[in-house]
Amino acid sequence: MPKPMQMRLWLFVHSNSSPIPRILKRSFSNHVESTVNNNHAPDKKKKKNKEDPRVVKWNKAIAYHMRLGHLARAQQLFDQMPRTTVSSYNTMLSGYVSNSHFALAISLFSRMPSRDIISYNTMLHCHVRSGHLPTARHLFDEMPVKDEVSYNTMISAYARHGLLHQAKELFHQAPVRNNISWNGLLAAYIHSGRFELAKQLFESKPNWDVISWNSMIRGYVQQKQIYEAQKLFDNMPDRDNVSWNTIISGFAQSGDMTEARRLFDIMPVEKDVFTWTAVVSGYAKNGNVEEARGMFEKMPHKNVVSWNAIIAAYMQNRRFNEARKLFDQMPCRDQVTWNTMLSAYGNAGMIEEAREMFYEMPSRDTVSWSAMLAAYSQVGLSEEVLYMFREMFRRGTKANYSSYACALSTCADMATLNYGTQLHTQLFKVSYGMGCFVGNVLLTFYFKCGSMDDAQKVFDEMLEKDTASWNTMISGYARHGFGLKAWEVFDLMKQTQIKPDDITLVGVLSASSHAGLVDKGISLFYTMEQVYDITPKPAHYTCMIDLLGRAGRLKEAQSLVKEMPFEPEPTTWGALLGASRVHREPEIGIWAAKKIFELEPNNTGMYVLLSNLYASYGKWSDVLKTRVLMGGRGARKVPGFSWIEIKNKVHVFSVGDSAHPDKQRIYHFLEELDLKMKKAGYVSATEMVLHDVEEEEKVHMLRYHSERLAVAFGILNVPSGRPIRIIKNLRVCEDCHNAIKYIAKIENRLIILRDSNRFHHFSGGSCSCGDYW
């Protein structure tokens, strides 16, 4: 007679009402494979001595259900076990994590009566997979015992997130380093963009495994050093499919389809779907869709990856109808298929098609939401971006780097500082850390919102900084008119291992221009090739012409334009025209305007600048001719708008706005303010009004420009002591610039205005631009 516990187990397994399928009944005697990582398994002899064979069978049954995703059945088995051990709990933990039920894993871990190294390592993996690196690190630090798996899990996690400092720290702390440890550090160097350090590490150690060789080849490919990758490939002691696929894909990505196809044809190992896909995608990327389709048709076996590759080929080459036909013919679709179609429609600006695809999808993941966010962002639908981002959270989808970057970029464009700051806080709650990617997005956001202190704080807190980080700081201070601060950052950059590039020098020259640092800018321009090995490009010449023009050295600027080793760009002529208007050099200005109109006959801003130049001399007939010419060429002046964010709501104003609900209060305040300004010495720059009308009417027209309405509304609604942040879609007019200096002094407020050209910080009767703008 079996014992009671044995009888219950026998009845449970063999009963017809049992939820366990027939194959599982056999698994109790056939030892169904456990999902617990073999690396974690304790010594087999010890396990035989300690683990009850009946418990082992229950654990394997649980593992089987977990592997199939049947969590309810696994939980039912676990709850009915006559006796549970640490390994039973570990099996449940592993199952929860592998099925991405992280909250259940955390809850179970907290209730475990006892834990072993496997328990802790599984929870490390849980926190890493869910993106909570600080929580993972806290658990790692609290672990009573750590093994190679513990260290390798954290090193690899830091590597994937580009957090090189933390990865290196743990690598050197690890008591034992195996191939996984070394590969983790190598990956950290590669992912963080420190490829030179990766090469040094690789060369410092012999006997790397094939995974490491493949990582280095992939690193060379990412660095666009394809022939260096080929040298490494040729020297490999052993190659696997990944090696061949990586080098073939590398040549395909670089545009050398001849070499990619040659390697494909001589490949000694069996070609898998990734090999075929690499060639199909390579032909597609290089615009040879017919070759891509030919390879697709020759494939011995096609799966969803194959179909996705050929659909992507047609979508990337904007052959949307043919892609849609393939999409409709496809025997099976996965999330990638839908996302490929959605992303391509979005990138092409086909918003209606993208929206239709988005709402047709049977399921949506983070990539789907991010693609829709990017589509809205690309066509300037800022409100839809922020609505979609909130909806994404409401539906329980976790935002990734891309979606946060898109939302923050939109907040930057709209200067919605409050909401963007909330997103900054969320970024750290989900533990994305302060790597280069997150840090650079935040730097751009804060600078675009006019919050330089927050940008500097983010920069100081960044654990890793790349060239883009330094360039963002330099160009950010330049746009705000803080030229000396930009030079200070540049000097600090030169003390690091990161070399300045051509974008860096554009930022420094621009800073010199906006701040009137003429001598420093000239010295940098004429020594940049010798000191930094950077040949001046059109953008550098434009900065120099702008610098000389703003300083009133129009003749030198004109000479430099004539000496350029290439044809000047429209922006170069625009810099000369703008300086001619400010310093009243009509001949040079008209010469520059004619050159612009030859290159860009529909450049509205340049027609306006030329009109301003004529208007400043009272040449109304020439103003009229310019307007007629502008209309005849189909160019239309963009209406001016200014906006301000108050309590997470954006208020938009146009010139003479009569639609705002608070208009009476705003206009009354401006009338009172106008009297105070006149007493302080303000005089309207009526020559800037592009109409031949009476002087009094000109004054009235200037008083109610959109930026003044926004400033007045800000003063009335933003508490004293806080900055007033305004955005204008066009260049601020000269009279408003002068008026806001008076307003800032009279009201004792800091007013930050971002126009289409730069930032202006008004305080105490002066502007950060020093009237260079």
Tab-separated table of C-alpha atoms in Angstrom, residues 133-494:
chain	number	residue	atom	x	y	z
A	133	LEU	CA	20.097	48.533	-13.320
A	134	PRO	CA	20.328	50.461	-10.009
A	135	THR	CA	18.077	47.836	-8.365
A	136	ALA	CA	20.213	45.078	-9.853
A	137	ARG	CA	23.370	46.747	-8.535
A	138	HIS	CA	21.831	47.150	-5.070
A	139	LEU	CA	20.974	43.433	-5.010
A	140	PHE	CA	24.451	42.575	-6.290
A	141	ASP	CA	26.067	44.591	-3.498
A	142	GLU	CA	23.825	42.907	-0.885
A	143	MET	CA	24.465	39.336	-2.082
A	144	PRO	CA	26.060	37.232	0.676
A	145	VAL	CA	28.036	35.257	-1.929
A	146	LYS	CA	28.854	36.096	-5.545
A	147	ASP	CA	30.141	33.845	-8.296
A	148	GLU	CA	31.272	34.300	-11.893
A	149	VAL	CA	27.653	34.381	-13.080
A	150	SER	CA	26.888	37.273	-10.717
A	151	TYR	CA	29.781	39.379	-11.978
A	152	ASN	CA	29.239	38.481	-15.619
A	153	THR	CA	25.544	39.349	-15.465
A	154	MET	CA	26.291	42.850	-14.207
A	155	ILE	CA	29.280	43.417	-16.513
A	156	SER	CA	27.226	42.411	-19.545
A	157	ALA	CA	24.287	44.582	-18.437
A	158	TYR	CA	26.486	47.647	-18.042
A	159	ALA	CA	28.071	46.890	-21.407
A	160	ARG	CA	24.686	46.771	-23.176
A	161	HIS	CA	23.760	50.166	-21.722
A	162	GLY	CA	27.084	51.742	-22.658
A	163	LEU	CA	28.051	52.293	-18.994
A	164	LEU	CA	31.746	51.663	-19.406
A	165	HIS	CA	32.892	52.943	-16.011
A	166	GLN	CA	30.710	50.509	-14.054
A	167	ALA	CA	31.553	47.581	-16.348
A	168	LYS	CA	35.295	48.189	-15.906
A	169	GLU	CA	34.910	48.555	-12.142
A	170	LEU	CA	33.239	45.159	-11.753
A	171	PHE	CA	35.559	43.484	-14.242
A	172	HIS	CA	38.577	44.420	-12.122
A	173	GLN	CA	36.775	43.467	-8.889
A	174	ALA	CA	35.821	39.988	-10.136
A	175	PRO	CA	37.864	37.352	-8.272
A	176	VAL	CA	37.753	35.038	-11.311
A	177	ARG	CA	37.481	36.145	-14.922
A	178	ASN	CA	36.373	33.753	-17.626
A	179	ASN	CA	35.639	34.263	-21.307
A	180	ILE	CA	32.260	35.776	-20.509
A	181	SER	CA	33.918	38.388	-18.275
A	182	TRP	CA	36.431	39.376	-20.929
A	183	ASN	CA	33.754	39.425	-23.626
A	184	GLY	CA	31.600	41.638	-21.409
A	185	LEU	CA	34.332	44.240	-21.010
A	186	LEU	CA	35.138	44.085	-24.704
A	187	ALA	CA	31.453	44.627	-25.495
A	188	ALA	CA	31.346	47.575	-23.062
A	189	TYR	CA	34.183	49.296	-24.933
A	190	ILE	CA	32.512	48.678	-28.288
A	191	HIS	CA	28.998	49.726	-27.224
A	192	SER	CA	30.245	52.932	-25.585
A	193	GLY	CA	32.101	53.970	-28.738
A	194	ARG	CA	35.577	53.460	-27.222
A	195	PHE	CA	36.743	51.274	-30.056
A	196	GLU	CA	40.421	52.190	-29.659
A	197	LEU	CA	40.289	50.834	-26.109
A	198	ALA	CA	38.531	47.727	-27.421
A	199	LYS	CA	41.390	47.161	-29.874
A	200	GLN	CA	43.966	47.603	-27.122
A	201	LEU	CA	42.151	45.098	-24.898
A	202	PHE	CA	41.825	42.599	-27.735
A	203	GLU	CA	45.517	42.843	-28.584
A	204	SER	CA	46.530	42.480	-24.920
A	205	LYS	CA	45.200	38.952	-24.527
A	206	PRO	CA	45.794	35.820	-26.637
A	207	ASN	CA	43.353	32.987	-27.113
A	208	TRP	CA	40.106	34.880	-27.475
A	209	ASP	CA	37.105	32.730	-28.333
A	210	VAL	CA	35.143	33.042	-31.566
A	211	ILE	CA	32.525	35.253	-29.844
A	212	SER	CA	35.183	37.871	-29.130
A	213	TRP	CA	36.549	37.768	-32.670
A	214	ASN	CA	33.022	38.241	-33.967
A	215	SER	CA	32.467	41.197	-31.617
A	216	MET	CA	35.607	42.896	-32.904
A	217	ILE	CA	34.634	42.325	-36.534
A	218	ARG	CA	31.206	43.783	-35.767
A	219	GLY	CA	32.918	46.721	-34.054
A	220	TYR	CA	35.023	47.435	-37.134
A	221	VAL	CA	31.891	47.236	-39.278
A	222	GLN	CA	30.111	49.698	-36.974
A	223	GLN	CA	33.116	52.012	-37.227
A	224	LYS	CA	32.815	51.739	-41.041
A	225	GLN	CA	36.323	50.244	-41.180
A	226	ILE	CA	35.280	47.349	-43.379
A	227	TYR	CA	38.742	46.493	-44.713
A	228	GLU	CA	40.128	46.347	-41.164
A	229	ALA	CA	37.258	43.998	-40.387
A	230	GLN	CA	38.258	41.847	-43.353
A	231	LYS	CA	41.884	41.657	-42.137
A	232	LEU	CA	40.667	40.428	-38.763
A	233	PHE	CA	38.305	37.979	-40.449
A	234	ASP	CA	41.167	36.584	-42.554
A	235	ASN	CA	43.273	36.047	-39.393
A	236	MET	CA	40.594	34.226	-37.404
A	237	PRO	CA	41.710	30.784	-36.208
A	238	ASP	CA	38.120	29.515	-36.441
A	239	ARG	CA	35.039	30.951	-38.108
A	240	ASP	CA	31.377	30.175	-37.569
A	241	ASN	CA	28.202	31.300	-39.307
A	242	VAL	CA	28.185	34.515	-37.281
A	243	SER	CA	31.664	35.387	-38.562
A	244	TRP	CA	30.657	34.933	-42.192
A	245	ASN	CA	27.315	36.679	-41.741
A	246	THR	CA	28.955	39.652	-40.043
A	247	ILE	CA	31.588	40.226	-42.722
A	248	ILE	CA	29.105	39.685	-45.584
A	249	SER	CA	26.656	42.055	-43.916
A	250	GLY	CA	29.478	44.555	-43.355
A	251	PHE	CA	30.402	44.695	-47.037
A	252	ALA	CA	26.727	44.896	-47.956
A	253	GLN	CA	26.188	47.830	-45.572
A	254	SER	CA	29.272	49.614	-46.924
A	255	GLY	CA	27.910	49.364	-50.463
A	256	ASP	CA	30.472	46.857	-51.762
A	257	MET	CA	28.026	44.261	-53.032
A	258	THR	CA	30.653	42.714	-55.323
A	259	GLU	CA	32.741	41.589	-52.326
A	260	ALA	CA	29.650	40.702	-50.303
A	261	ARG	CA	28.430	38.450	-53.105
A	262	ARG	CA	31.908	36.901	-53.585
A	263	LEU	CA	32.093	35.971	-49.898
A	264	PHE	CA	28.533	34.652	-50.048
A	265	ASP	CA	29.432	32.376	-52.974
A	266	ILE	CA	32.616	30.938	-51.353
A	267	MET	CA	31.162	30.544	-47.853
A	268	PRO	CA	32.195	27.013	-46.766
A	269	VAL	CA	29.643	26.606	-43.977
A	270	GLU	CA	25.942	26.221	-44.578
A	271	LYS	CA	24.180	29.472	-45.417
A	272	ASP	CA	21.395	30.209	-42.993
A	273	VAL	CA	18.526	32.645	-43.292
A	274	PHE	CA	20.674	35.471	-41.899
A	275	THR	CA	23.274	34.966	-44.627
A	276	TRP	CA	20.656	35.199	-47.361
A	277	THR	CA	18.995	38.122	-45.615
A	278	ALA	CA	22.280	40.033	-45.399
A	279	VAL	CA	22.672	39.870	-49.178
A	280	VAL	CA	19.010	40.666	-49.858
A	281	SER	CA	19.186	43.672	-47.515
A	282	GLY	CA	22.502	44.755	-49.033
A	283	TYR	CA	21.080	44.852	-52.553
A	284	ALA	CA	18.046	46.696	-51.203
A	285	LYS	CA	20.086	49.291	-49.344
A	286	ASN	CA	22.089	49.980	-52.495
A	287	GLY	CA	18.916	50.498	-54.492
A	288	ASN	CA	19.109	47.239	-56.452
A	289	VAL	CA	15.684	45.901	-55.599
A	290	GLU	CA	15.557	43.550	-58.579
A	291	GLU	CA	18.725	41.721	-57.417
A	292	ALA	CA	17.266	41.615	-53.918
A	293	ARG	CA	14.077	40.064	-55.266
A	294	GLY	CA	16.114	37.577	-57.331
A	295	MET	CA	18.014	36.422	-54.247
A	296	PHE	CA	14.760	36.191	-52.319
A	297	GLU	CA	13.239	33.911	-54.954
A	298	LYS	CA	16.348	31.641	-54.925
A	299	MET	CA	16.290	31.099	-51.174
A	300	PRO	CA	15.889	27.382	-50.429
A	301	HIS	CA	13.849	28.130	-47.328
A	302	LYS	CA	11.950	31.291	-46.492
A	303	ASN	CA	10.767	32.283	-43.071
A	304	VAL	CA	9.331	35.437	-41.609
A	305	VAL	CA	12.803	37.032	-41.521
A	306	SER	CA	13.186	36.470	-45.270
A	307	TRP	CA	9.817	38.038	-46.008
A	308	ASN	CA	10.589	40.973	-43.737
A	309	ALA	CA	13.857	41.575	-45.585
A	310	ILE	CA	12.283	41.770	-49.042
A	311	ILE	CA	9.359	43.878	-47.802
A	312	ALA	CA	11.880	46.231	-46.198
A	313	ALA	CA	13.740	46.346	-49.531
A	314	TYR	CA	10.691	47.663	-51.350
A	315	MET	CA	9.712	50.014	-48.529
A	316	GLN	CA	13.227	51.482	-48.243
A	317	ASN	CA	13.166	52.225	-51.965
A	318	ARG	CA	9.719	53.822	-51.658
A	319	ARG	CA	8.014	51.176	-53.778
A	320	PHE	CA	5.107	51.098	-51.383
A	321	ASN	CA	2.508	49.403	-53.600
A	322	GLU	CA	4.762	46.412	-54.315
A	323	ALA	CA	5.679	46.179	-50.632
A	324	ARG	CA	2.010	46.179	-49.704
A	325	LYS	CA	1.312	43.353	-52.186
A	326	LEU	CA	4.080	41.253	-50.589
A	327	PHE	CA	2.733	42.144	-47.161
A	328	ASP	CA	-0.729	40.887	-48.177
A	329	GLN	CA	0.759	37.679	-49.697
A	330	MET	CA	2.941	36.899	-46.697
A	331	PRO	CA	1.974	33.509	-45.190
A	332	CYS	CA	2.848	34.621	-41.664
A	333	ARG	CA	3.578	37.994	-40.129
A	334	ASP	CA	5.347	38.877	-36.925
A	335	GLN	CA	5.697	42.130	-35.036
A	336	VAL	CA	8.730	43.074	-37.139
A	337	THR	CA	6.658	42.852	-40.328
A	338	TRP	CA	4.058	45.299	-39.070
A	339	ASN	CA	6.708	47.594	-37.599
A	340	THR	CA	8.664	47.609	-40.885
A	341	MET	CA	5.601	48.792	-42.809
A	342	LEU	CA	4.675	51.307	-40.132
A	343	SER	CA	8.193	52.771	-39.849
A	344	ALA	CA	8.579	53.088	-43.623
A	345	TYR	CA	5.258	54.902	-43.982
A	346	GLY	CA	6.238	57.188	-41.123
A	347	ASN	CA	9.716	57.933	-42.533
A	348	ALA	CA	8.125	58.813	-45.876
A	349	GLY	CA	5.773	61.283	-44.177
A	350	MET	CA	2.729	59.166	-45.150
A	351	ILE	CA	0.933	59.861	-41.896
A	352	GLU	CA	-2.501	58.547	-42.881
A	353	GLU	CA	-1.053	55.231	-44.075
A	354	ALA	CA	1.097	54.968	-40.945
A	355	ARG	CA	-1.856	55.712	-38.682
A	356	GLU	CA	-4.023	53.146	-40.506
A	357	MET	CA	-1.291	50.500	-40.181
A	358	PHE	CA	-0.833	51.332	-36.490
A	359	TYR	CA	-4.510	50.808	-35.664
A	360	GLU	CA	-4.748	47.639	-37.820
A	361	MET	CA	-1.925	45.927	-35.923
A	362	PRO	CA	-3.049	42.873	-33.937
A	363	SER	CA	-0.622	43.890	-31.198
A	364	ARG	CA	1.731	46.799	-30.601
A	365	ASP	CA	5.106	46.773	-28.915
A	366	THR	CA	7.460	49.541	-27.900
A	367	VAL	CA	8.878	49.769	-31.437
A	368	SER	CA	5.383	50.279	-32.875
A	369	TRP	CA	4.626	53.165	-30.541
A	370	SER	CA	8.079	54.672	-31.096
A	371	ALA	CA	7.625	54.491	-34.887
A	372	MET	CA	4.311	56.332	-34.629
A	373	LEU	CA	5.868	58.931	-32.332
A	374	ALA	CA	8.696	59.449	-34.839
A	375	ALA	CA	6.201	59.745	-37.716
A	376	TYR	CA	4.248	62.489	-35.960
A	377	SER	CA	7.457	64.226	-34.899
A	378	GLN	CA	8.876	64.204	-38.431
A	379	VAL	CA	5.932	66.190	-39.832
A	380	GLY	CA	5.814	68.575	-36.876
A	381	LEU	CA	2.658	67.267	-35.174
A	382	SER	CA	4.005	68.058	-31.726
A	383	GLU	CA	0.739	67.801	-29.813
A	384	GLU	CA	0.070	64.372	-31.326
A	385	VAL	CA	3.550	63.239	-30.255
A	386	LEU	CA	2.941	64.118	-26.623
A	387	TYR	CA	-0.603	62.703	-26.685
A	388	MET	CA	0.697	59.441	-28.173
A	389	PHE	CA	3.492	59.268	-25.592
A	390	ARG	CA	0.983	59.614	-22.726
A	391	GLU	CA	-1.319	57.067	-24.386
A	392	MET	CA	1.601	54.658	-24.662
A	393	PHE	CA	2.032	54.736	-20.888
A	394	ARG	CA	-1.700	54.491	-20.305
A	395	ARG	CA	-1.795	51.275	-22.350
A	396	GLY	CA	0.997	49.803	-20.245
A	397	THR	CA	3.731	49.816	-22.917
A	398	LYS	CA	7.209	50.521	-21.627
A	399	ALA	CA	8.957	53.433	-23.361
A	400	ASN	CA	12.433	52.844	-24.790
A	401	TYR	CA	15.319	55.219	-25.492
A	402	SER	CA	13.863	56.164	-28.864
A	403	SER	CA	10.410	57.067	-27.560
A	404	TYR	CA	11.847	59.120	-24.696
A	405	ALA	CA	14.188	60.873	-27.133
A	406	CYS	CA	11.276	61.655	-29.455
A	407	ALA	CA	9.117	63.026	-26.628
A	408	LEU	CA	11.990	65.085	-25.195
A	409	SER	CA	12.839	66.414	-28.658
A	410	THR	CA	9.227	67.524	-29.063
A	411	CYS	CA	9.296	69.176	-25.629
A	412	ALA	CA	12.491	70.942	-26.730
A	413	ASP	CA	10.895	72.174	-29.959
A	414	MET	CA	7.855	73.449	-28.068
A	415	ALA	CA	9.949	74.648	-25.101
A	416	THR	CA	7.621	72.797	-22.721
A	417	LEU	CA	10.174	72.718	-19.928
A	418	ASN	CA	7.848	71.456	-17.194
A	419	TYR	CA	6.678	68.359	-19.024
A	420	GLY	CA	10.182	67.644	-20.311
A	421	THR	CA	11.521	67.816	-16.765
A	422	GLN	CA	8.900	65.248	-15.751
A	423	LEU	CA	10.175	62.970	-18.530
A	424	HIS	CA	13.714	63.461	-17.203
A	425	THR	CA	12.528	62.197	-13.820
A	426	GLN	CA	10.777	59.219	-15.441
A	427	LEU	CA	13.984	58.299	-17.271
A	428	PHE	CA	15.721	57.756	-13.957
A	429	LYS	CA	12.770	55.951	-12.412
A	430	VAL	CA	13.037	53.350	-15.164
A	431	SER	CA	16.783	53.237	-14.542
A	432	TYR	CA	18.124	54.256	-17.953
A	433	GLY	CA	21.060	55.876	-16.184
A	434	MET	CA	23.220	58.671	-17.581
A	435	GLY	CA	25.036	57.130	-20.515
A	436	CYS	CA	25.899	59.119	-23.625
A	437	PHE	CA	22.588	58.531	-25.392
A	438	VAL	CA	20.320	59.659	-22.556
A	439	GLY	CA	22.685	62.436	-21.487
A	440	ASN	CA	22.953	63.921	-24.986
A	441	VAL	CA	19.177	63.951	-25.446
A	442	LEU	CA	18.751	65.752	-22.123
A	443	LEU	CA	21.510	68.253	-22.961
A	444	THR	CA	19.760	69.179	-26.208
A	445	PHE	CA	16.403	69.441	-24.439
A	446	TYR	CA	17.576	71.777	-21.691
A	447	PHE	CA	19.530	74.021	-24.052
A	448	LYS	CA	16.562	74.318	-26.416
A	449	CYS	CA	14.366	75.238	-23.461
A	450	GLY	CA	16.842	77.926	-22.405
A	451	SER	CA	17.791	76.219	-19.143
A	452	MET	CA	21.578	76.314	-19.268
A	453	ASP	CA	22.041	75.521	-15.579
A	454	ASP	CA	20.131	72.252	-15.951
A	455	ALA	CA	22.127	71.404	-19.092
A	456	GLN	CA	25.390	71.995	-17.240
A	457	LYS	CA	24.189	69.855	-14.337
A	458	VAL	CA	23.334	66.975	-16.686
A	459	PHE	CA	26.720	67.308	-18.383
A	460	ASP	CA	28.538	67.229	-15.035
A	461	GLU	CA	26.599	64.097	-13.986
A	462	MET	CA	27.233	62.170	-17.216
A	463	LEU	CA	29.402	59.145	-16.490
A	464	GLU	CA	30.543	58.936	-20.111
A	465	LYS	CA	30.873	61.788	-22.611
A	466	ASP	CA	31.400	61.429	-26.347
A	467	THR	CA	32.135	63.994	-29.055
A	468	ALA	CA	28.419	64.765	-29.407
A	469	SER	CA	28.217	65.604	-25.675
A	470	TRP	CA	30.979	68.207	-25.901
A	471	ASN	CA	29.654	69.578	-29.197
A	472	THR	CA	26.163	69.994	-27.728
A	473	MET	CA	27.564	71.970	-24.800
A	474	ILE	CA	29.656	74.223	-27.043
A	475	SER	CA	26.904	74.900	-29.582
A	476	GLY	CA	24.360	75.302	-26.771
A	477	TYR	CA	26.346	78.053	-25.068
A	478	ALA	CA	27.016	79.593	-28.488
A	479	ARG	CA	23.314	79.871	-29.322
A	480	HIS	CA	22.667	81.461	-25.955
A	481	GLY	CA	25.328	84.099	-26.570
A	482	PHE	CA	27.716	82.872	-23.861
A	483	GLY	CA	30.778	82.785	-26.071
A	484	LEU	CA	33.376	82.741	-23.299
A	485	LYS	CA	31.593	79.817	-21.627
A	486	ALA	CA	31.633	77.939	-24.953
A	487	TRP	CA	35.380	78.551	-25.218
A	488	GLU	CA	35.803	77.336	-21.633
A	489	VAL	CA	34.082	74.034	-22.509
A	490	PHE	CA	36.230	73.783	-25.653
A	491	ASP	CA	39.406	74.197	-23.581
A	492	LEU	CA	38.226	71.437	-21.213
A	493	MET	CA	37.468	69.163	-24.156
A	494	LYS	CA	41.017	69.533	-25.436
